mmCIF file of C-alpha atoms in Angstrom:
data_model
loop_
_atom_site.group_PDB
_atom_site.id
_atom_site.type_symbol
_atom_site.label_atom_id
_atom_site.label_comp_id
_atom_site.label_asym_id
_atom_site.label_seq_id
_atom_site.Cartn_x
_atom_site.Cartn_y
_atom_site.Cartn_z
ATOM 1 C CA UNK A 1 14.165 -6.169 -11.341
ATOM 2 C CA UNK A 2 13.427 -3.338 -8.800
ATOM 3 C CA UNK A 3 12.009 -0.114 -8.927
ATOM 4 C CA UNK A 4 10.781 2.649 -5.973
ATOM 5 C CA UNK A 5 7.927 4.249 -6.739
ATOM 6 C CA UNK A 6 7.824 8.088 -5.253
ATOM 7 C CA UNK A 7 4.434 8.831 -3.594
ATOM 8 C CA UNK A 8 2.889 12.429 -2.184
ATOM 9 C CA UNK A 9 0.112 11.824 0.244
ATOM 10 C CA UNK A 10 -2.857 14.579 0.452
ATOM 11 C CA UNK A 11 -4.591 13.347 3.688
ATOM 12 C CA UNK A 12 -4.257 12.184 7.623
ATOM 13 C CA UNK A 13 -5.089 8.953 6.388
ATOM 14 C CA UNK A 14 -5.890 7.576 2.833
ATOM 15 C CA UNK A 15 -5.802 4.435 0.458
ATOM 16 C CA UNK A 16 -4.065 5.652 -2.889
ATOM 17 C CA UNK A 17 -4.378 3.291 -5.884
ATOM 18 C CA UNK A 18 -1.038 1.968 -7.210
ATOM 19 C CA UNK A 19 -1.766 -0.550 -9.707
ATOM 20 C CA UNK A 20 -0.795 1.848 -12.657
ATOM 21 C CA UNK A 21 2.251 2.628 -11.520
ATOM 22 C CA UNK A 22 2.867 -1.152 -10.252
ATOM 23 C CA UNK A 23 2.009 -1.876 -13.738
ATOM 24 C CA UNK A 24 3.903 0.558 -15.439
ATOM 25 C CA UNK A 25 7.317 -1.285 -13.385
ATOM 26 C CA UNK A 26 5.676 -4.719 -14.590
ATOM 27 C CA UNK A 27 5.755 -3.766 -18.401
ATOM 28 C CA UNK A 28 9.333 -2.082 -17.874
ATOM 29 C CA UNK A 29 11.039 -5.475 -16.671
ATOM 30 C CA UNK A 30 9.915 -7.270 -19.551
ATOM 31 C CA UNK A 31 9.230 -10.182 -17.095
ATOM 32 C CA UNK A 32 6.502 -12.154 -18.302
ATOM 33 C CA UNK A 33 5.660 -14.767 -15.622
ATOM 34 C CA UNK A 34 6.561 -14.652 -11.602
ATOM 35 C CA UNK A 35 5.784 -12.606 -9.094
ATOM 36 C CA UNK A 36 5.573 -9.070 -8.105
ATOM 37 C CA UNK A 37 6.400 -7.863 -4.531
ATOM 38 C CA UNK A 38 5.287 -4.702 -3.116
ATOM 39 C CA UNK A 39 6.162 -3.339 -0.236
ATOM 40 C CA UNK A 40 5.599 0.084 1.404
ATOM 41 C CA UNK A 41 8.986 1.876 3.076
ATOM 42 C CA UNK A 42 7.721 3.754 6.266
ATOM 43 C CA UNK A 43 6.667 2.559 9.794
ATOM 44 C CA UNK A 44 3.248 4.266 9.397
ATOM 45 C CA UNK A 45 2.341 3.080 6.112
ATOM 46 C CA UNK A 46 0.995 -0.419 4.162
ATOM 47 C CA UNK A 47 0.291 -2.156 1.185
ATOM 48 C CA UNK A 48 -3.402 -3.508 0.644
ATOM 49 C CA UNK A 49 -5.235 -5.112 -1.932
ATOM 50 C CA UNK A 50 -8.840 -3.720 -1.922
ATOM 51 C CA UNK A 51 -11.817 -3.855 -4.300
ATOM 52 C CA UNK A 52 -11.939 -0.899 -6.815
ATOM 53 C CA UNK A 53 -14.928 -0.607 -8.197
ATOM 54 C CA UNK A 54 -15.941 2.897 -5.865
ATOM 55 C CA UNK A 55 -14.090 4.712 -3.147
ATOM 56 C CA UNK A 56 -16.807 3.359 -0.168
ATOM 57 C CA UNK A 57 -14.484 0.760 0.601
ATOM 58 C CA UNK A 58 -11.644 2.340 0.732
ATOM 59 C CA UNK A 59 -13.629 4.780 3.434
ATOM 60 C CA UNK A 60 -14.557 1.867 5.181
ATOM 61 C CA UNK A 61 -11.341 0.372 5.820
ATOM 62 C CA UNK A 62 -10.386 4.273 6.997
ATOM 63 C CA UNK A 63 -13.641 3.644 9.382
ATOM 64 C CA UNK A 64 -12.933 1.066 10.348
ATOM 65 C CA UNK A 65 -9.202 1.186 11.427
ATOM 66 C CA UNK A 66 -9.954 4.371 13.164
ATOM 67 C CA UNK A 67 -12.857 2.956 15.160
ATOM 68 C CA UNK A 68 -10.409 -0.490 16.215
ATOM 69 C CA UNK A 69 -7.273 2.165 16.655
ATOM 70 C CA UNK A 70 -7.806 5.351 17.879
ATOM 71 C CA UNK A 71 -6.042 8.046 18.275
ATOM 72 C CA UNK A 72 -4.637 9.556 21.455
ATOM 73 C CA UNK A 73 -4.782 6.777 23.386
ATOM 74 C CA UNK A 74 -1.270 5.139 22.884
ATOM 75 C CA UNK A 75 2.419 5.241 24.708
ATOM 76 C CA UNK A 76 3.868 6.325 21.763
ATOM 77 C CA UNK A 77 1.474 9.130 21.116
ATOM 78 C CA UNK A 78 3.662 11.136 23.981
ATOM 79 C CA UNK A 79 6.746 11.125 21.675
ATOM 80 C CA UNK A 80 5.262 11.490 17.774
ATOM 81 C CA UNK A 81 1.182 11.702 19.074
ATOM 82 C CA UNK A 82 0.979 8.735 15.882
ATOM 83 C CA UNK A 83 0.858 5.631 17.845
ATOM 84 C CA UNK A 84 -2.241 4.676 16.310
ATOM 85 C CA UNK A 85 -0.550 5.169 12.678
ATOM 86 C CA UNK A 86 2.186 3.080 13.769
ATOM 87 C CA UNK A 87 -0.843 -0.252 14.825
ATOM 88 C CA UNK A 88 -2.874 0.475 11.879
ATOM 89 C CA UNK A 89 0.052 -0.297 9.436
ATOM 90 C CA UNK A 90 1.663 -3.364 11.798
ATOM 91 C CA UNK A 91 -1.918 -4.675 11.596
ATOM 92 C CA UNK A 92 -2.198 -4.172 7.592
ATOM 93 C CA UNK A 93 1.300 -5.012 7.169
ATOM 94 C CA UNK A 94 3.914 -3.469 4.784
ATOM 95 C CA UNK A 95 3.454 -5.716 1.558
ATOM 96 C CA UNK A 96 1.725 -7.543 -0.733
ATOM 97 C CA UNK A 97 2.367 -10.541 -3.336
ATOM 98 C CA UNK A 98 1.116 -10.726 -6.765
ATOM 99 C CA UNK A 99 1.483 -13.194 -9.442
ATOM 100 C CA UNK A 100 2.504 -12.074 -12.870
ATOM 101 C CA UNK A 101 0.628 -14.086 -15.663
ATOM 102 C CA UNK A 102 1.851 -13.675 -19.198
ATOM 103 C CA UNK A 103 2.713 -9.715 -18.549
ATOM 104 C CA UNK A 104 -0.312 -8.597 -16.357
ATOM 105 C CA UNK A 105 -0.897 -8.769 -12.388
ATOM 106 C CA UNK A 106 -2.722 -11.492 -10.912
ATOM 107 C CA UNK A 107 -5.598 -9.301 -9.626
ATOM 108 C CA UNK A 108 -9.294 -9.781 -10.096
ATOM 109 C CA UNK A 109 -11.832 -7.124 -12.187
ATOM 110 C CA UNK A 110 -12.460 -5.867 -8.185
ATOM 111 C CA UNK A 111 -8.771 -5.739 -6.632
ATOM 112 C CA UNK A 112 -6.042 -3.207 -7.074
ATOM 113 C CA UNK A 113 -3.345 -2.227 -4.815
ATOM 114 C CA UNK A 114 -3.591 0.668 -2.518
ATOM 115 C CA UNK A 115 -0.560 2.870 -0.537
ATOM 116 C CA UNK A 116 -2.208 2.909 2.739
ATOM 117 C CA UNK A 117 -1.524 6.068 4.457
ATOM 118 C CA UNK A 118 -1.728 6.463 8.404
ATOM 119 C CA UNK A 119 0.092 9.358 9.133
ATOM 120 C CA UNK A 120 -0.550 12.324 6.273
ATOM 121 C CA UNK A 121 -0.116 13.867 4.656
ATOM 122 C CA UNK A 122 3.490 13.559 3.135
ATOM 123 C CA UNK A 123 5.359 14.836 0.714
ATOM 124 C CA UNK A 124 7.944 11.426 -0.365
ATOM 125 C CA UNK A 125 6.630 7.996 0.482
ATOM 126 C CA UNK A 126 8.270 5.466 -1.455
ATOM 127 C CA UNK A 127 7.349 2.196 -2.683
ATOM 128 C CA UNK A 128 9.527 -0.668 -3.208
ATOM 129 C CA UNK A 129 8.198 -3.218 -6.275
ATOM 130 C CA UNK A 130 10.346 -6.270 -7.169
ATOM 131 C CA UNK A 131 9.600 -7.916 -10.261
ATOM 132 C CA UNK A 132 11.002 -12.051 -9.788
ATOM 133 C CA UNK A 133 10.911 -14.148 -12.895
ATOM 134 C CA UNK A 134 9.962 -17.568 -12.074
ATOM 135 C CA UNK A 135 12.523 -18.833 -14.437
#
């Protein structure tokens, strides 16, 4: 089973917490036990799972990108000036993996999954999530 999930982004770059609406495609398949693959459409966006608990770390990865990859400093910046949106999501990559155990995602009390944004804000991002029975 397959669903896209639509997406507005508000900033430049920013980690935006799926897992509802993961969840929400989860409970619609009726699949029970597998695995759920997310994936982010977009050559300047990722998927990431990322402890929950405050937004701090979700700042930090933002940090911490930015400081690794800046901006203005890339070939590609002469064409779309987002070069460095295009290394921070080939770095984080575009998906993630989740197992599905007896209806619910395979995350711990700290993870969720977060729509990594590196080139904001936008008004349709879309996220792919496959739901694969493992019968």
């Amino acid at each position: 089973m397959r669903e896209t999930i639509p997406l507005t982004t508000h900033r430049d770059q920013e980690l935006v917490d799926i897992t509802a609406e993961v969840h929400a495609v989860v409970k619609r398949s009726g699949i029970r036990d597998g695995i759920v693959h997310v994936y982010a459409q977009g050559a300047t966006a990722a998927i990431m799972i990322q402890e929950n608990w405050d937004e701090s770390v979700q700042e930090d990865v933002i940090d911490f990108l930015s400081k690794q990859i800046p901006k203005g400093v890339w070939r590609h910046d002469a064409q779309d000036g987002n070069g460095d949106a295009h290394l921070k999501a080939g770095l984080v990559g575009p998906s993630e993996t989740v197992p599905l155990i007896d209806g619910e995602l395979g995350l711990s009390r700290w993870q969720n999954l977060f729509f990594c944004e590196f080139d904001g804000p936008r008004t349709e991002r879309r996220v792919v999530v496959t739901v694969i029975a493992d019968r």
